[in-house]
């Protein structure tokens, strides 16, 4: 009997250190302290994604872009795919300008679908074989991988703007990067809106969320309601979107304004639609400044940024979104990063104030739209008249 007891004691002593070693193996930590950067006006956005693919130690990549036709990016991805132990997944939306037929590599997988996110996550490790010194990078925001995202200088004038107005955040937060990597690669379906959760309280640490499981717009509306219930005298919210048709966010913004908070919007001229205009007029009636970007140079450029910045006393919060404040945001894959970071929030607000200098308030913007519509109608009528003259001439030629 004693022999059996001794045997089990020795066996137990043998396994105790092994068990301790196994616990250490799963105790993961980032290689570097996280940093977070905001990029807006004056940024060459394709370069920020390209920089990730250029880093030699990164081996796992997940990219999503509604539009993907930026030649420089495709060339860098193709070069990266020739290396050993590289895995690249690319998700694109149904946009007709997508050019992904140029990829021909076993290391690249491509999926088309309801993909509206604009993000690239890059890891220095395989998520299935994690290491102690994890390293990952993430770029996420509004710009697609297209040539419309080169830099502008909004300090000059509205007439100088030739490319879309965009924003991104970049970070080496490993947790955010891996969450984004897994989300982009996920094949799980988008939940019905009624079954999605939403973020009730502002996160105390950076948080990545996806439209597959989270009602992103309701979460943003809740940020505004929380602002309305805050007791600080210094309270403000700055919201940017391309288009808007979400009534809940509109009501929450008006509630925040009535509480005494400063609230301000920037939207694109395409928001002056049958769905968007009534909501913008409600904001305007509540004395919330609605800044509308209406290009005057004839180019098809737009205000494409999608952010929310909130200040409550000494608390700063930035939300970087890939989706608009619209119903469509919930039916496509979109992503948001909630970032309680003073520097990023202040940088985004400073960029907001620069961009609004090239915008018009709602009433002047509507006048510009009406003028533009009249000019388009005249051109259309003139074209139709010219076509009728040509048809009449042809008819005469046939009857001779």
mmCIF file with all atom_site columns, N, CA, C and O in Angstrom, residues 5 19 71 124 139 156 158 164 178 186 190 206 229 279 289 308 312 314 325 335 342 357 364 367:
data_model
loop_
_atom_site.group_PDB
_atom_site.id
_atom_site.type_symbol
_atom_site.label_atom_id
_atom_site.label_alt_id
_atom_site.label_comp_id
_atom_site.label_asym_id
_atom_site.label_entity_id
_atom_site.label_seq_id
_atom_site.pdbx_PDB_ins_code
_atom_site.Cartn_x
_atom_site.Cartn_y
_atom_site.Cartn_z
_atom_site.occupancy
_atom_site.B_iso_or_equiv
_atom_site.pdbx_formal_charge
_atom_site.auth_seq_id
_atom_site.auth_comp_id
_atom_site.auth_asym_id
_atom_site.auth_atom_id
_atom_site.pdbx_PDB_model_num
ATOM 1  N N  . UNK A 1 5   ? 1.177   4.593  -2.567  1.00 0.00 ? 5   UNK A N  1
ATOM 2  C CA . UNK A 1 5   ? 1.101   5.991  -2.124  1.00 0.00 ? 5   UNK A CA 1
ATOM 3  C C  . UNK A 1 5   ? 2.326   6.762  -2.588  1.00 0.00 ? 5   UNK A C  1
ATOM 4  O O  . UNK A 1 5   ? 2.240   7.877  -3.089  1.00 0.00 ? 5   UNK A O  1
ATOM 5  N N  . UNK A 1 19  ? 2.368   21.577 -14.986 1.00 0.00 ? 19  UNK A N  1
ATOM 6  C CA . UNK A 1 19  ? 1.124   22.317 -15.009 1.00 0.00 ? 19  UNK A CA 1
ATOM 7  C C  . UNK A 1 19  ? 1.382   23.811 -14.906 1.00 0.00 ? 19  UNK A C  1
ATOM 8  O O  . UNK A 1 19  ? 0.782   24.616 -15.600 1.00 0.00 ? 19  UNK A O  1
ATOM 9  N N  . UNK A 1 71  ? -4.134  50.587 -56.995 1.00 0.00 ? 71  UNK A N  1
ATOM 10 C CA . UNK A 1 71  ? -3.103  49.779 -57.642 1.00 0.00 ? 71  UNK A CA 1
ATOM 11 C C  . UNK A 1 71  ? -1.881  49.564 -56.755 1.00 0.00 ? 71  UNK A C  1
ATOM 12 O O  . UNK A 1 71  ? -1.342  48.465 -56.679 1.00 0.00 ? 71  UNK A O  1
ATOM 13 N N  . UNK A 1 124 ? 1.733   39.375 -36.146 1.00 0.00 ? 124 UNK A N  1
ATOM 14 C CA . UNK A 1 124 ? 3.059   38.771 -36.292 1.00 0.00 ? 124 UNK A CA 1
ATOM 15 C C  . UNK A 1 124 ? 3.045   37.317 -35.846 1.00 0.00 ? 124 UNK A C  1
ATOM 16 O O  . UNK A 1 124 ? 4.102   36.728 -35.641 1.00 0.00 ? 124 UNK A O  1
ATOM 17 N N  . UNK A 1 139 ? -5.407  49.244 -38.754 1.00 0.00 ? 139 UNK A N  1
ATOM 18 C CA . UNK A 1 139 ? -5.814  50.518 -39.357 1.00 0.00 ? 139 UNK A CA 1
ATOM 19 C C  . UNK A 1 139 ? -7.296  50.398 -39.673 1.00 0.00 ? 139 UNK A C  1
ATOM 20 O O  . UNK A 1 139 ? -7.714  49.462 -40.358 1.00 0.00 ? 139 UNK A O  1
ATOM 21 N N  . UNK A 1 156 ? -6.769  75.387 -47.536 1.00 0.00 ? 156 UNK A N  1
ATOM 22 C CA . UNK A 1 156 ? -6.729  76.276 -48.699 1.00 0.00 ? 156 UNK A CA 1
ATOM 23 C C  . UNK A 1 156 ? -8.132  76.775 -49.031 1.00 0.00 ? 156 UNK A C  1
ATOM 24 O O  . UNK A 1 156 ? -8.506  77.868 -48.660 1.00 0.00 ? 156 UNK A O  1
ATOM 25 N N  . UNK A 1 158 ? -12.393 75.317 -50.530 1.00 0.00 ? 158 UNK A N  1
ATOM 26 C CA . UNK A 1 158 ? -13.257 74.224 -50.979 1.00 0.00 ? 158 UNK A CA 1
ATOM 27 C C  . UNK A 1 158 ? -12.917 73.816 -52.414 1.00 0.00 ? 158 UNK A C  1
ATOM 28 O O  . UNK A 1 158 ? -12.996 72.651 -52.787 1.00 0.00 ? 158 UNK A O  1
ATOM 29 N N  . UNK A 1 164 ? -11.771 62.475 -51.407 1.00 0.00 ? 164 UNK A N  1
ATOM 30 C CA . UNK A 1 164 ? -12.722 62.370 -50.303 1.00 0.00 ? 164 UNK A CA 1
ATOM 31 C C  . UNK A 1 164 ? -12.090 62.812 -48.983 1.00 0.00 ? 164 UNK A C  1
ATOM 32 O O  . UNK A 1 164 ? -10.901 62.590 -48.753 1.00 0.00 ? 164 UNK A O  1
ATOM 33 N N  . UNK A 1 178 ? -6.298  41.674 -33.061 1.00 0.00 ? 178 UNK A N  1
ATOM 34 C CA . UNK A 1 178 ? -6.743  40.292 -33.219 1.00 0.00 ? 178 UNK A CA 1
ATOM 35 C C  . UNK A 1 178 ? -8.264  40.205 -33.304 1.00 0.00 ? 178 UNK A C  1
ATOM 36 O O  . UNK A 1 178 ? -8.802  39.401 -34.080 1.00 0.00 ? 178 UNK A O  1
ATOM 37 N N  . UNK A 1 186 ? -14.469 36.176 -40.047 1.00 0.00 ? 186 UNK A N  1
ATOM 38 C CA . UNK A 1 186 ? -15.624 35.413 -39.581 1.00 0.00 ? 186 UNK A CA 1
ATOM 39 C C  . UNK A 1 186 ? -16.652 35.221 -40.704 1.00 0.00 ? 186 UNK A C  1
ATOM 40 O O  . UNK A 1 186 ? -16.949 36.142 -41.460 1.00 0.00 ? 186 UNK A O  1
ATOM 41 N N  . UNK A 1 190 ? -24.964 37.959 -40.091 1.00 0.00 ? 190 UNK A N  1
ATOM 42 C CA . UNK A 1 190 ? -25.329 39.160 -39.359 1.00 0.00 ? 190 UNK A CA 1
ATOM 43 C C  . UNK A 1 190 ? -26.644 38.897 -38.634 1.00 0.00 ? 190 UNK A C  1
ATOM 44 O O  . UNK A 1 190 ? -27.627 38.479 -39.239 1.00 0.00 ? 190 UNK A O  1
ATOM 45 N N  . UNK A 1 206 ? -10.091 50.516 -24.599 1.00 0.00 ? 206 UNK A N  1
ATOM 46 C CA . UNK A 1 206 ? -10.426 50.416 -26.019 1.00 0.00 ? 206 UNK A CA 1
ATOM 47 C C  . UNK A 1 206 ? -11.230 49.153 -26.331 1.00 0.00 ? 206 UNK A C  1
ATOM 48 O O  . UNK A 1 206 ? -10.941 48.077 -25.823 1.00 0.00 ? 206 UNK A O  1
ATOM 49 N N  . UNK A 1 229 ? -27.172 63.080 -19.626 1.00 0.00 ? 229 UNK A N  1
ATOM 50 C CA . UNK A 1 229 ? -27.360 62.805 -18.196 1.00 0.00 ? 229 UNK A CA 1
ATOM 51 C C  . UNK A 1 229 ? -26.134 63.129 -17.358 1.00 0.00 ? 229 UNK A C  1
ATOM 52 O O  . UNK A 1 229 ? -26.154 62.949 -16.136 1.00 0.00 ? 229 UNK A O  1
ATOM 53 N N  . UNK A 1 279 ? -34.493 64.814 -40.980 1.00 0.00 ? 279 UNK A N  1
ATOM 54 C CA . UNK A 1 279 ? -33.760 64.646 -39.727 1.00 0.00 ? 279 UNK A CA 1
ATOM 55 C C  . UNK A 1 279 ? -32.795 65.809 -39.517 1.00 0.00 ? 279 UNK A C  1
ATOM 56 O O  . UNK A 1 279 ? -32.657 66.320 -38.393 1.00 0.00 ? 279 UNK A O  1
ATOM 57 N N  . UNK A 1 289 ? -25.794 72.993 -34.951 1.00 0.00 ? 289 UNK A N  1
ATOM 58 C CA . UNK A 1 289 ? -25.180 73.307 -36.238 1.00 0.00 ? 289 UNK A CA 1
ATOM 59 C C  . UNK A 1 289 ? -25.023 72.057 -37.104 1.00 0.00 ? 289 UNK A C  1
ATOM 60 O O  . UNK A 1 289 ? -24.464 71.050 -36.655 1.00 0.00 ? 289 UNK A O  1
ATOM 61 N N  . UNK A 1 308 ? -17.395 59.945 -33.944 1.00 0.00 ? 308 UNK A N  1
ATOM 62 C CA . UNK A 1 308 ? -18.101 60.625 -32.866 1.00 0.00 ? 308 UNK A CA 1
ATOM 63 C C  . UNK A 1 308 ? -17.091 60.922 -31.767 1.00 0.00 ? 308 UNK A C  1
ATOM 64 O O  . UNK A 1 308 ? -16.378 60.019 -31.316 1.00 0.00 ? 308 UNK A O  1
ATOM 65 N N  . UNK A 1 312 ? -16.732 64.995 -21.699 1.00 0.00 ? 312 UNK A N  1
ATOM 66 C CA . UNK A 1 312 ? -17.519 65.198 -20.478 1.00 0.00 ? 312 UNK A CA 1
ATOM 67 C C  . UNK A 1 312 ? -16.555 65.604 -19.372 1.00 0.00 ? 312 UNK A C  1
ATOM 68 O O  . UNK A 1 312 ? -15.921 64.754 -18.767 1.00 0.00 ? 312 UNK A O  1
ATOM 69 N N  . UNK A 1 314 ? -13.382 66.166 -17.836 1.00 0.00 ? 314 UNK A N  1
ATOM 70 C CA . UNK A 1 314 ? -12.015 65.748 -18.174 1.00 0.00 ? 314 UNK A CA 1
ATOM 71 C C  . UNK A 1 314 ? -11.985 64.368 -18.814 1.00 0.00 ? 314 UNK A C  1
ATOM 72 O O  . UNK A 1 314 ? -10.918 63.757 -18.934 1.00 0.00 ? 314 UNK A O  1
ATOM 73 N N  . UNK A 1 325 ? -24.545 56.702 -40.287 1.00 0.00 ? 325 UNK A N  1
ATOM 74 C CA . UNK A 1 325 ? -25.664 56.719 -39.351 1.00 0.00 ? 325 UNK A CA 1
ATOM 75 C C  . UNK A 1 325 ? -26.953 56.420 -40.110 1.00 0.00 ? 325 UNK A C  1
ATOM 76 O O  . UNK A 1 325 ? -27.877 57.224 -40.181 1.00 0.00 ? 325 UNK A O  1
ATOM 77 N N  . UNK A 1 335 ? -17.656 48.120 -38.638 1.00 0.00 ? 335 UNK A N  1
ATOM 78 C CA . UNK A 1 335 ? -16.894 48.013 -37.399 1.00 0.00 ? 335 UNK A CA 1
ATOM 79 C C  . UNK A 1 335 ? -16.778 49.379 -36.739 1.00 0.00 ? 335 UNK A C  1
ATOM 80 O O  . UNK A 1 335 ? -16.782 50.414 -37.405 1.00 0.00 ? 335 UNK A O  1
ATOM 81 N N  . UNK A 1 342 ? -7.621  60.818 -24.742 1.00 0.00 ? 342 UNK A N  1
ATOM 82 C CA . UNK A 1 342 ? -7.687  62.283 -24.824 1.00 0.00 ? 342 UNK A CA 1
ATOM 83 C C  . UNK A 1 342 ? -7.018  62.803 -26.088 1.00 0.00 ? 342 UNK A C  1
ATOM 84 O O  . UNK A 1 342 ? -7.572  63.659 -26.791 1.00 0.00 ? 342 UNK A O  1
ATOM 85 N N  . UNK A 1 357 ? -14.789 74.280 -41.979 1.00 0.00 ? 357 UNK A N  1
ATOM 86 C CA . UNK A 1 357 ? -14.509 75.543 -42.651 1.00 0.00 ? 357 UNK A CA 1
ATOM 87 C C  . UNK A 1 357 ? -14.798 75.468 -44.146 1.00 0.00 ? 357 UNK A C  1
ATOM 88 O O  . UNK A 1 357 ? -14.981 76.502 -44.805 1.00 0.00 ? 357 UNK A O  1
ATOM 89 N N  . UNK A 1 364 ? -27.833 77.478 -46.409 1.00 0.00 ? 364 UNK A N  1
ATOM 90 C CA . UNK A 1 364 ? -27.047 77.774 -47.617 1.00 0.00 ? 364 UNK A CA 1
ATOM 91 C C  . UNK A 1 364 ? -26.768 76.520 -48.455 1.00 0.00 ? 364 UNK A C  1
ATOM 92 O O  . UNK A 1 364 ? -26.735 76.603 -49.681 1.00 0.00 ? 364 UNK A O  1
ATOM 93 N N  . UNK A 1 367 ? -29.691 75.826 -50.605 1.00 0.00 ? 367 UNK A N  1
ATOM 94 C CA . UNK A 1 367 ? -29.731 76.765 -51.729 1.00 0.00 ? 367 UNK A CA 1
ATOM 95 C C  . UNK A 1 367 ? -28.752 76.345 -52.821 1.00 0.00 ? 367 UNK A C  1
ATOM 96 O O  . UNK A 1 367 ? -29.070 76.412 -54.017 1.00 0.00 ? 367 UNK A O  1
#
